[in-house]
Coordinates of C-alpha atoms in Angstrom, one line a residue:
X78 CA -7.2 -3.7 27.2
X79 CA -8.6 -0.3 27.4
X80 CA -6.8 2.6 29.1
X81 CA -8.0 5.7 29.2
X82 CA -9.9 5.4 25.8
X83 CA -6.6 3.8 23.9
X84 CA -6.0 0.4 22.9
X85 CA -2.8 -1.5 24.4
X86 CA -0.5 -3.9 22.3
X87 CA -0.8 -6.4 25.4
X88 CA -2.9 -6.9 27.8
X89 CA -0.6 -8.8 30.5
X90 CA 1.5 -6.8 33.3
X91 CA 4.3 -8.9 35.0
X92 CA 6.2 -8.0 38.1
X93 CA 9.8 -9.1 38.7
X94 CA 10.6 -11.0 41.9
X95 CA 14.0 -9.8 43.1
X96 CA 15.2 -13.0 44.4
X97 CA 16.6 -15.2 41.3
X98 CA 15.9 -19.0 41.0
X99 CA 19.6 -20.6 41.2
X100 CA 18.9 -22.6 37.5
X101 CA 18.9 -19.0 36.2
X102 CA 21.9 -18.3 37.5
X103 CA 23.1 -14.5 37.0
X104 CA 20.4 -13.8 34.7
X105 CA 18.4 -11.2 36.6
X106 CA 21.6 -9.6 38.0
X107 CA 22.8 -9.0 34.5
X108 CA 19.6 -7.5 33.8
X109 CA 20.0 -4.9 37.0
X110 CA 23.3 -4.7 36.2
X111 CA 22.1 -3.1 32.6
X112 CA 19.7 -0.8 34.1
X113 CA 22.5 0.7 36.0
X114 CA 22.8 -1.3 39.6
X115 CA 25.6 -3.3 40.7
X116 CA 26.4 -5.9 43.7
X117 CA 27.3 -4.5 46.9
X118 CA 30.6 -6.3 47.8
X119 CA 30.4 -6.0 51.5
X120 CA 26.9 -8.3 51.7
X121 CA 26.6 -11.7 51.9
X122 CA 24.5 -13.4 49.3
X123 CA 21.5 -15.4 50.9
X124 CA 19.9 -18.8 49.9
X125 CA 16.1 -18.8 50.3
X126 CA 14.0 -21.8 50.0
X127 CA 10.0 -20.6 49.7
X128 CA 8.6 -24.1 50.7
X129 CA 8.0 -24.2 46.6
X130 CA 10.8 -26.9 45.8
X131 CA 12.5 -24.2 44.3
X132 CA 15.8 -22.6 45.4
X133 CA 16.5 -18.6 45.2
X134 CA 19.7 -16.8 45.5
X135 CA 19.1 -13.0 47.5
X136 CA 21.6 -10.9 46.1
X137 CA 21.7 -7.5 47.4
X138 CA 22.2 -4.4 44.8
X139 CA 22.5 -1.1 45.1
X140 CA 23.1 1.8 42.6
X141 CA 25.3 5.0 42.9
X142 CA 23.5 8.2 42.3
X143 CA 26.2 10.5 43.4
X144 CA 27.6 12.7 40.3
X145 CA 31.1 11.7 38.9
X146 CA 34.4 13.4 39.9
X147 CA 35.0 16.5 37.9
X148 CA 38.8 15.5 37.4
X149 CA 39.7 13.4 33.8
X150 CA 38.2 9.8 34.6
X151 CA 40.3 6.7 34.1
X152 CA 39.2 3.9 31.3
X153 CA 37.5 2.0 33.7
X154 CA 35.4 5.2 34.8
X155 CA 34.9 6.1 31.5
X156 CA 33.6 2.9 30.5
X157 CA 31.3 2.8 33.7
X158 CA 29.9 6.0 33.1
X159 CA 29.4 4.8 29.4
X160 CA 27.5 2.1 30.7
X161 CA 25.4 4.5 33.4
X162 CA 24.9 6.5 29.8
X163 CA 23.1 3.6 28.0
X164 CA 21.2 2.1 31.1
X165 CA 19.0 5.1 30.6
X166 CA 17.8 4.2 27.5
X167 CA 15.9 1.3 28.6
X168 CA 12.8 2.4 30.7
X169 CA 13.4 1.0 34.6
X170 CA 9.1 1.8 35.1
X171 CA 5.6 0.6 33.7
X172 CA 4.8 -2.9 33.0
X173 CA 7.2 -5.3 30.6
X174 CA 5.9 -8.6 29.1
X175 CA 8.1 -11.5 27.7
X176 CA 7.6 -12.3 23.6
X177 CA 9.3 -13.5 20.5
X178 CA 9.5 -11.6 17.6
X179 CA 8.1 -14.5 14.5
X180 CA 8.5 -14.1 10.8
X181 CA 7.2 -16.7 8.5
X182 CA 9.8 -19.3 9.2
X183 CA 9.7 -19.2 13.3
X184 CA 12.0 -16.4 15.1
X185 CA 13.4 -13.2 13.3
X186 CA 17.3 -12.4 13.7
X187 CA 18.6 -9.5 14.1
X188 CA 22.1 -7.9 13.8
X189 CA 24.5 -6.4 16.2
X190 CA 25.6 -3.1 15.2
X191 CA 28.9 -3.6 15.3
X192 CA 30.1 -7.2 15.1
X193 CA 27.0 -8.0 12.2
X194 CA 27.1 -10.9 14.2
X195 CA 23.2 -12.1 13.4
X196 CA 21.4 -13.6 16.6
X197 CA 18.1 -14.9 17.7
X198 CA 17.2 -13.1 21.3
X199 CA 14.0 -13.9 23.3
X200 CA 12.6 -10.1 24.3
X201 CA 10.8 -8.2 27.2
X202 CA 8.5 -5.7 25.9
X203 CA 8.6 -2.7 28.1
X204 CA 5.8 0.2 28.1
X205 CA 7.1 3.9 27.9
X206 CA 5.7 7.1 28.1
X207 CA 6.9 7.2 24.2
X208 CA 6.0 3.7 23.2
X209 CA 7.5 0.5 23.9
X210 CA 11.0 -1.0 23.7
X211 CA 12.8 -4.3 22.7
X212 CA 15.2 -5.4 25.4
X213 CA 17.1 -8.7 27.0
X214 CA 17.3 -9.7 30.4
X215 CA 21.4 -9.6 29.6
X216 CA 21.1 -5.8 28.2
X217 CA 20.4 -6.0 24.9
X218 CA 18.0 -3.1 23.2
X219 CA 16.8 -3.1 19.7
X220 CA 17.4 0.6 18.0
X221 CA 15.9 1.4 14.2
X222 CA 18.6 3.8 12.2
X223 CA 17.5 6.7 10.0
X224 CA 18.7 4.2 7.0
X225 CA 16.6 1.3 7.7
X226 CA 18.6 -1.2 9.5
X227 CA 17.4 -2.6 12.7
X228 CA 20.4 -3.7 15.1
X229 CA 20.8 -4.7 18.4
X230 CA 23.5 -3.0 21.1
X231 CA 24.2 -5.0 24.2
X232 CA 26.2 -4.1 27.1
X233 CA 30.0 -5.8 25.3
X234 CA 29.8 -2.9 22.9
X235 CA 29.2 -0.2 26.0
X236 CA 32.6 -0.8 27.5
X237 CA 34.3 0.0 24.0
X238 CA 35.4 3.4 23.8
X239 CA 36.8 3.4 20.6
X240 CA 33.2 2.5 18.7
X241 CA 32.1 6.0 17.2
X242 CA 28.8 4.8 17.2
X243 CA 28.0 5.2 20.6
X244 CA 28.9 8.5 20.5
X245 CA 25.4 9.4 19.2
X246 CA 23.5 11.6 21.8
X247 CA 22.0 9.7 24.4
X248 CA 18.6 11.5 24.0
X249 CA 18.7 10.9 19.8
X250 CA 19.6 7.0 20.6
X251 CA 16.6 6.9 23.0
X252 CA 14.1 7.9 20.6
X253 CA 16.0 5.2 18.1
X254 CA 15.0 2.4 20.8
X255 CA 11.3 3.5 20.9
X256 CA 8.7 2.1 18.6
X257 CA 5.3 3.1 18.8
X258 CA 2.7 0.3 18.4
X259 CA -0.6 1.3 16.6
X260 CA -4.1 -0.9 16.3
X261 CA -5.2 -0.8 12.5
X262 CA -9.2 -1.8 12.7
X263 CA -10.5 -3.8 10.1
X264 CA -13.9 -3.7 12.2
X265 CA -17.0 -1.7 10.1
X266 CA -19.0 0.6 12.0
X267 CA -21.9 -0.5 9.5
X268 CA -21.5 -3.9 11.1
X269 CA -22.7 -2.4 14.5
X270 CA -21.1 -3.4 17.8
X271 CA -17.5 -4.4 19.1
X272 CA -15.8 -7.2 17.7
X273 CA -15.7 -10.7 19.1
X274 CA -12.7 -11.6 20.9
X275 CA -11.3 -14.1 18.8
X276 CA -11.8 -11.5 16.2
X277 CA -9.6 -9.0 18.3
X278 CA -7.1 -11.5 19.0
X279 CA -6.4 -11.7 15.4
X280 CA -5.9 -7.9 15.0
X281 CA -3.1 -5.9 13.1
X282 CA -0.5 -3.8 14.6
X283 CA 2.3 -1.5 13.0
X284 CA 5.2 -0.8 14.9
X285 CA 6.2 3.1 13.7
X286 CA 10.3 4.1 14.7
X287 CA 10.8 8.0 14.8
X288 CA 11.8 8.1 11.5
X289 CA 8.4 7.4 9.9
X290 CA 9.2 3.9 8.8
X291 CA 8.0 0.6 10.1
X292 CA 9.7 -2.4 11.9
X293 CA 9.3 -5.5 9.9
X294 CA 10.6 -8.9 8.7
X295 CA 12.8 -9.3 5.6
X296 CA 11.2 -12.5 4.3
X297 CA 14.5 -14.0 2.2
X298 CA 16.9 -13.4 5.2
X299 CA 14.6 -13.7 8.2
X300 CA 15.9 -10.6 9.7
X301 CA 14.6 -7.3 11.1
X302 CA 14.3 -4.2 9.2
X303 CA 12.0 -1.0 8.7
X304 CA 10.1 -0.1 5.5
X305 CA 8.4 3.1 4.6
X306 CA 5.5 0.9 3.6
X307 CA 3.4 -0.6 6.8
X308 CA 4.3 -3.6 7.8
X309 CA 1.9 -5.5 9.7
X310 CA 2.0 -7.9 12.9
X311 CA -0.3 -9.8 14.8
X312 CA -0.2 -10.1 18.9
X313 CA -0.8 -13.9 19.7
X314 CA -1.1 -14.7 23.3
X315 CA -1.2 -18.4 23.6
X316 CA 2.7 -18.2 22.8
X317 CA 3.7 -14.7 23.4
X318 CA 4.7 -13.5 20.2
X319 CA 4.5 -10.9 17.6
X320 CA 4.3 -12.5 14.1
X321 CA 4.8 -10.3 11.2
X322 CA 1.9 -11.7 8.5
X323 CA 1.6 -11.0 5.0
X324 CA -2.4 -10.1 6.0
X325 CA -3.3 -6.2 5.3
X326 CA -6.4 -4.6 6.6
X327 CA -7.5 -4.5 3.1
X328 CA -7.2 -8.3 2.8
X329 CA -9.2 -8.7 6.8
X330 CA -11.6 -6.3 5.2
X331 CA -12.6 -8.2 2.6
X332 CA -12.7 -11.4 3.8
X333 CA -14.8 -10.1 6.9
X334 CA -17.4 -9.1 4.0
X335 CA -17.3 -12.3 2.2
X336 CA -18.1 -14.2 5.8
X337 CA -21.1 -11.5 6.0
X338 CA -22.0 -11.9 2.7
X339 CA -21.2 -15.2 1.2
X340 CA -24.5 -17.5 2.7
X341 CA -26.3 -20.3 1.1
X342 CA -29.0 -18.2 0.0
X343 CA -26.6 -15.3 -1.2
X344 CA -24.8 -17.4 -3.3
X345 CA -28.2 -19.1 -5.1
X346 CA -29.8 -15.1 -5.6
X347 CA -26.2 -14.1 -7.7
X348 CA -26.2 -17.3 -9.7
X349 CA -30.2 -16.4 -10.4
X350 CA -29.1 -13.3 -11.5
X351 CA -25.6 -13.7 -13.2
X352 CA -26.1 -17.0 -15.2
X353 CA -29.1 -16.4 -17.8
X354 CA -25.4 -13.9 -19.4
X355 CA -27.6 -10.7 -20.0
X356 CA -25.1 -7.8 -19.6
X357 CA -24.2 -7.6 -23.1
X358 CA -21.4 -9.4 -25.7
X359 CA -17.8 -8.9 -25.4
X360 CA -14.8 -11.1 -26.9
X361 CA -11.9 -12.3 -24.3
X362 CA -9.2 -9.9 -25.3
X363 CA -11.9 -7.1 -25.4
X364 CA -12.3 -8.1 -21.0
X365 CA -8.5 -8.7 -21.2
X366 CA -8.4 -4.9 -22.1
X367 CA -10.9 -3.8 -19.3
X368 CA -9.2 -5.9 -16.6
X369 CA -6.3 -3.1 -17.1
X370 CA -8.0 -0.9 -15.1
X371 CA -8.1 -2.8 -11.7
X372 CA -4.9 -4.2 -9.6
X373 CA -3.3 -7.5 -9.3
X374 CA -2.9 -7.3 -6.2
X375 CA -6.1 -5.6 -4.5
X376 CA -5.2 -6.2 -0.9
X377 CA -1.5 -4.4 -0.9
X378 CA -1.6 -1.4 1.4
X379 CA 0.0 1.8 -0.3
X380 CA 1.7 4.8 1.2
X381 CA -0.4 7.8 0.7
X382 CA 3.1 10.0 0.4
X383 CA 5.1 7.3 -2.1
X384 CA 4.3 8.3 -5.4
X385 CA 6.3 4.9 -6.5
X386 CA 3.7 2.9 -4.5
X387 CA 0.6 4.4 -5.5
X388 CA -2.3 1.9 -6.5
X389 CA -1.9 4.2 -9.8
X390 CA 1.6 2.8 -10.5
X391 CA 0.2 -0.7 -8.9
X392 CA 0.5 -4.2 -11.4
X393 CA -2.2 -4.7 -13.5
X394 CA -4.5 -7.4 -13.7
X395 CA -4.0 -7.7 -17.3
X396 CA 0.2 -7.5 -17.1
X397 CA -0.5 -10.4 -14.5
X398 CA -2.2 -12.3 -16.5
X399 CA -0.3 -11.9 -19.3
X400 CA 3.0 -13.0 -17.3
X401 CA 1.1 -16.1 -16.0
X402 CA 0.5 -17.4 -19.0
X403 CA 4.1 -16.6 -20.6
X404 CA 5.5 -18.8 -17.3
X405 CA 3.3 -21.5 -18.0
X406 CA 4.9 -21.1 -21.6
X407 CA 8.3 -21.1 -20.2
X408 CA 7.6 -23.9 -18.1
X409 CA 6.7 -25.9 -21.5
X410 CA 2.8 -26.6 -19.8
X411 CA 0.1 -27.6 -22.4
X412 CA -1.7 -24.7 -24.7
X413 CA -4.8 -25.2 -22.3
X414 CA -3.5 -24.4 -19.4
X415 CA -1.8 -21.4 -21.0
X416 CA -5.1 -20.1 -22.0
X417 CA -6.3 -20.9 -18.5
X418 CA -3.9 -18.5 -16.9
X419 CA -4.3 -15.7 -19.1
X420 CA -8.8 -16.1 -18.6
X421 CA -9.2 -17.2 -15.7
X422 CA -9.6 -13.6 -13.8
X423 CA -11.6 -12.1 -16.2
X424 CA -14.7 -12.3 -13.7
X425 CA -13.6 -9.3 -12.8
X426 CA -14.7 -7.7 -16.3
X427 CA -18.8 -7.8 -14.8
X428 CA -17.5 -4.6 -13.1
X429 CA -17.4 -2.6 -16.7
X430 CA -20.5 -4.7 -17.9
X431 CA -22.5 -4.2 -14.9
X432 CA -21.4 -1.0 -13.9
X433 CA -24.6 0.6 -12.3
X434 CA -24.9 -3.0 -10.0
X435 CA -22.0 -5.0 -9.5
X436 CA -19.5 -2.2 -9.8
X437 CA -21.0 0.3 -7.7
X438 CA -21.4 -2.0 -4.9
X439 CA -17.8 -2.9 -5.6
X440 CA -16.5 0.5 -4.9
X441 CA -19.1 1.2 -1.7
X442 CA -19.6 -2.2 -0.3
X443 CA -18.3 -5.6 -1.4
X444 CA -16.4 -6.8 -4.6
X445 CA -17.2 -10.7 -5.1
X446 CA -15.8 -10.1 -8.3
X447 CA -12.0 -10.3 -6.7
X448 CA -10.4 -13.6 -6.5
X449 CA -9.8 -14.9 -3.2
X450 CA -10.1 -18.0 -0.8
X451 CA -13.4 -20.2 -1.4
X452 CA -15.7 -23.1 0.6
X453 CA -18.6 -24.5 -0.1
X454 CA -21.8 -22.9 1.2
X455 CA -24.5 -25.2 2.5
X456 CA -22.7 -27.4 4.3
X457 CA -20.6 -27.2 7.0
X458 CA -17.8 -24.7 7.4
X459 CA -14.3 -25.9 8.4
X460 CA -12.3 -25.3 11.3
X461 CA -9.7 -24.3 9.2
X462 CA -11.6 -21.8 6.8
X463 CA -9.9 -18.5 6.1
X464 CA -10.0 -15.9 8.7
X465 CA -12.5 -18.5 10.8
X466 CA -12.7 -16.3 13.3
X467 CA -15.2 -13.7 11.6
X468 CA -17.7 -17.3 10.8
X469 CA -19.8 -15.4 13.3
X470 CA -21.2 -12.8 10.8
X471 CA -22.4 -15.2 8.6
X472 CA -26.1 -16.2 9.1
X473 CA -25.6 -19.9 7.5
X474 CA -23.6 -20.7 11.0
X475 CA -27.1 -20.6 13.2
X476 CA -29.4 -22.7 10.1
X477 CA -29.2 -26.0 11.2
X478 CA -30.0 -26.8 7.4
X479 CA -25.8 -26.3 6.8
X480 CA -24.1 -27.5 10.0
X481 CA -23.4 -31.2 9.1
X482 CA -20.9 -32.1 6.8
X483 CA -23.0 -33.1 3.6
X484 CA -25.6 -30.0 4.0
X485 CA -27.9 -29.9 1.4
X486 CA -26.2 -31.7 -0.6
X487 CA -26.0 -35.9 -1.2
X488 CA -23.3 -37.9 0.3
X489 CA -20.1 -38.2 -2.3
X490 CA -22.4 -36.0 -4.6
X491 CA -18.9 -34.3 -6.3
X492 CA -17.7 -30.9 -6.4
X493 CA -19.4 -30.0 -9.6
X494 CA -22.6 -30.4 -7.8
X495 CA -22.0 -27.6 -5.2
X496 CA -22.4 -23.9 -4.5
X497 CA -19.1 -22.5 -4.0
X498 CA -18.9 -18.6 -2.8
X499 CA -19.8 -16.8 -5.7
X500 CA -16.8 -15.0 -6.8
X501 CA -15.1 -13.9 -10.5
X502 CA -13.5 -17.6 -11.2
X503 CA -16.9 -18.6 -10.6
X504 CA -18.7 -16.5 -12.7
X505 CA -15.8 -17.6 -15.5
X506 CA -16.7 -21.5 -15.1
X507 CA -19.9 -21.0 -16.1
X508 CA -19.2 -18.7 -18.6
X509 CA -17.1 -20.2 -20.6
X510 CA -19.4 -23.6 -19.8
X511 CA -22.4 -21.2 -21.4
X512 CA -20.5 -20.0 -24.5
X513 CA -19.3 -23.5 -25.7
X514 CA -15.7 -23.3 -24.8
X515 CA -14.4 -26.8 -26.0
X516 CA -11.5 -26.4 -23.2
X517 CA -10.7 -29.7 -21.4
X518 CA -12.4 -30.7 -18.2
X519 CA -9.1 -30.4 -16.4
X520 CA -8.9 -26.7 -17.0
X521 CA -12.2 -26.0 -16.2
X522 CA -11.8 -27.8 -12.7
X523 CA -8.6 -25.4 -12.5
X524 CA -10.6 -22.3 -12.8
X525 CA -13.1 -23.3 -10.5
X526 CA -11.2 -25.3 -7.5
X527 CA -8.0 -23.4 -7.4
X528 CA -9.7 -21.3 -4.6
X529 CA -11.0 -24.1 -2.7
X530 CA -7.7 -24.4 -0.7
X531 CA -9.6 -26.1 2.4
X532 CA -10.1 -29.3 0.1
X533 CA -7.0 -29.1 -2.0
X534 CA -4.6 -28.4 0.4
X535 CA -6.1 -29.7 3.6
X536 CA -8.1 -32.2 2.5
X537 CA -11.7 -30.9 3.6
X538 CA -14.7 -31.6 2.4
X539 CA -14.1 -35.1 2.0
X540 CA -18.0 -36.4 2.6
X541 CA -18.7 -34.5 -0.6
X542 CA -15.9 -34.9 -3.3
X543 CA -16.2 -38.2 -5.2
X544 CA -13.6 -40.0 -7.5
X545 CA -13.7 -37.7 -10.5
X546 CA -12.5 -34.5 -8.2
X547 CA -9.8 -36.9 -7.1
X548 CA -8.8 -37.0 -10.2
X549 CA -8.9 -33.5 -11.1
X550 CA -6.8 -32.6 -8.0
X551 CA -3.7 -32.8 -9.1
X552 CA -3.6 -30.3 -11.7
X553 CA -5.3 -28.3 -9.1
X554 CA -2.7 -28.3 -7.1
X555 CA -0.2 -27.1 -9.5
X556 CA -2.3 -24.5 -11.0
X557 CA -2.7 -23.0 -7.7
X558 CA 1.2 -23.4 -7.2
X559 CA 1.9 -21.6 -10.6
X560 CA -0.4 -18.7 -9.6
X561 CA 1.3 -18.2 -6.6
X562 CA 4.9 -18.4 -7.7
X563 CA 3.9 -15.2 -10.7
X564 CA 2.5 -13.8 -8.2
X565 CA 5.1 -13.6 -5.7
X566 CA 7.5 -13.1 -8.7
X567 CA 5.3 -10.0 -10.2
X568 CA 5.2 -7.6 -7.3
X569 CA 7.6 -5.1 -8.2
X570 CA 7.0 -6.1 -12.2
X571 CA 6.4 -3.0 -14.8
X572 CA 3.3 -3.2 -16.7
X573 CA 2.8 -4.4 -20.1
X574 CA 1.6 -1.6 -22.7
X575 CA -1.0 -1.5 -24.9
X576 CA 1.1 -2.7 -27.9
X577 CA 3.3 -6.2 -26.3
X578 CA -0.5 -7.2 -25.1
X579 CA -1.4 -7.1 -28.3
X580 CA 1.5 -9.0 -30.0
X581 CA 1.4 -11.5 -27.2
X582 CA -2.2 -12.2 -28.3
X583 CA -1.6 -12.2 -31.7
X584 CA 1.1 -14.1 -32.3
X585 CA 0.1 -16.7 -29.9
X586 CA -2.7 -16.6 -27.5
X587 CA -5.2 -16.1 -30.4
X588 CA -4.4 -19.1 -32.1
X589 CA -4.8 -20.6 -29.1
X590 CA -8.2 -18.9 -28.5
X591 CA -9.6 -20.2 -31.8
X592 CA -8.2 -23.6 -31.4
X593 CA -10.5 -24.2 -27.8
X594 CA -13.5 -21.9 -29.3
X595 CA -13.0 -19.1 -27.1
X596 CA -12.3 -16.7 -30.2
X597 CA -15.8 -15.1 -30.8
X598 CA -18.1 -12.7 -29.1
X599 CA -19.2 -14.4 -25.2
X600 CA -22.6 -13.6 -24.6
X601 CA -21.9 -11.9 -20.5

């Protein structure tokens, strides 16, 4: 929702009935108990039934605003007005809403900050004047430290006097509770007009702490933490939650241009263009050597003020390539598929032959050159396709020519027969096709279907794939599964120089090269 010109995280405002159903039994009164009230002895607790089926309990409360005695309080005042202390911290005004906080194996933990006792806690999201805060209906609030660590303090660790970490100043501790949520677009002004609401539903959020860093989810331990890099999280409110994705506004912003982009009659104009190989002649290391300039991993979002994160100081596409191939040494895979994962992004090399064209509309507007989930164009789209819900900007979705599931295509027609998006792998297919590459068919099905996740690992598409791509599928499936795991492996990998490139090549992958034909000077 809109407020005064500024996005909200939620859109939802609950209000707390004060009479508590009996199967939650002393839940709420904890709750008031936290923010600093406490049963009044002398009243009689009352049993309501609201002609609802439903039994409540009417506990009267009351809090005590009178100042403490000036004289040297016992333990038991001390610990009350301990407890007074830390009840400030979570805001008793503006509107709260219930949610889980999700990582990519279901709900994060999160530590206490004394005990390290890890637990899983269901939250209410309350709205400050200074951002939001992570609470419990028993008193728990979630606090960020200076160092990183994200822990949770709940009202146990109030009453102990001897913990030095609740001697921090109430004020300072308040502003460790806080987090301020913050909307990163990925919508493009050149696009015109608001985005749809499925598209908005879908949205990225960082959640900033006072120190400059950002909650998110450690992905080995399932726990919360803060980074200096952003983290990112998406608001989903069929279930309430806030799931911290892997997705980057870089990564939305792309694929929101390949939906725009990537139509039927887009796809047969680059293929007109791109495969009559007129930009010139180049050998495969000589592309190995110009892919050096661009990143492996495109869609990373850097910290302008972290020298050590910088795109400059980013993985190379070359390095990764290099790796992929050495793991699919390691892993004693056939020669083919080695030189598969050491060509199979050099698409990306049309950006240094092409520069006028294809690379200046990679800096300004779109890169198809990058490598990144595929379908089939002319038919219709899946359910499932990646980031479905910006299918609106693409003009294919209103031709009834490409909304049933064969398209233009014939019935069990095969995969070879298709247009996929046109991207870099794409563009390597039918280059290496064109310059008599005597690789087996397996590899180049590899290079070409390893995108197509929506058939390989959901089984779409199946009124167009025929017997051969059944064949072919399985050594899909583990190329794709090899890519990811250097991938995932390679993020915080140095880059290879200049001089181990070249060793690697010639003391093994060249041999290799001359063995499949793929030695001499490709025509582009």
């Amino acid at each position: 929702v809109k407020r005064n010109g500024c996005k909200r995280v939620y859109d939802v405002e609950c209000k707390l009935d004060a009479e508590e159903d009996v199967t939650r039994h002393g839940k709420l009164v904890s709750f008031y108990e936290h923010l600093g009230c406490r049963v009044k002895p002398s009243k009689r607790i009352q049993y309501v039934n609201n002609n609802d089926s439903e039994t409540y309990r009417k506990i009267p409360m009351q809090i005590d605003l009178h100042p403490p005695r000036a004289e040297c309080p016992s333990k038991q005042e001390r610990a009350r007005l301990r407890r007074r202390k830390f009840s400030h911290l979570v805001s008793s005004k503006g509107s709260f809403l219930p949610v889980q906080l999700v990582g990519s194996l279901g709900k994060l933990s999160v530590r206490s900050h004394n005990s390290q006792e890890i637990m899983k806690l269901d939250w209410l999201v309350t709205e400050t004047p200074e951002g939001i805060q992570f609470c419990t209906t028993h008193g728990h609030l979630l606090f960020a430290t200076p160092s990183g660590t994200v822990s949770v303090l709940f009202p146990g660790d109030q009453d102990n006097d001897d913990d030095s970490d609740l001697d921090i100043d109430a004020d300072v501790l308040s502003k460790w509770t806080h987090f301020v949520p913050c909307l990163v677009t990925d919508n493009d002004d050149a696009d015109g007009g608001d985005c749809t609401e499925n598209e908005s539903s879908r949205s990225l959020w960082v959640l900033r702490t006072c120190h400059g860093t950002f909650l998110t989810a450690d992905s080995l331990r399932q726990t919360l933490s803060c980074t200096r890099l952003p983290s990112f999280w998406q608001a989903n409110g069929a279930n309430l939650s806030l799931v911290c994705t892997s997705d980057t506004p870089p990564r939305r912003h792309h694929y929101r241009k390949c939906w725009k982009f990537q139509t039927y009659d887009y796809v047969s104009s680059m293929r007109s263009r791109f495969l009559n190989f007129s930009l010139g002649k180049a050998t495969l290391i000589q592309a190995l050597g110009w892919i050096h300039a661009f990143p492996a991993h495109p869609f990373h979002s850097w910290s302008s003020d972290d020298a050590d994160s910088s795109p400059g100081s980013a993985l190379s596409l070359r390095t990764l390539c290099f790796l992929m191939a050495e793991t699919a040494r390691e892993e004693g895979l056939p020669d083919w598929v080695q030189l598969v994962a050491l060509f199979h992004e050099l698409g990306e090399a049309v950006k240094v032959l092409d520069p006028s064209k294809t690379g200046e509309m990679a800096e300004s507007i779109y890169d198809w050159t990058i490598s990144s989930r595929s379908r089939i164009v002319g038919c219709k789209i899946p359910q499932r396709a990646t980031f479905g819900e910006f299918r609106h900007l693409n003009m294919d979705e209103e031709d009834s020519r490409y909304n049933s599931d064969t398209g233009v295509y014939q019935a069990n027609c095969g995969l070879e027969n298709v247009f996929l998006m046109w991207s870099g792998c794409e563009y390597m297919y039918y280059l290496l096709r064109h310059n008599g590459a005597s690789l087996p068919e397996e590899a180049f099905a590899m290079i070409r279907l390893f995108l197509l996740g929506d058939w390989h690992e959901h089984s779409e598409y199946a009124s167009l794939i025929n017997a051969a791509d059944e064949d072919m599928l399985p050594f899909i499936q583990e190329f794709d599964a090899l890519r990811r795991r250097v991938r995932l492996k390679c993020v915080d990998c140095g880059n290879l120089t200049d001089d181990q490139c070249s060793y690697l090549w010639d003391s093994h992958y060249g041999d290799i090269a001359a063995k499949y034909n793929c030695n001499h000077a490709f025509s582009w």
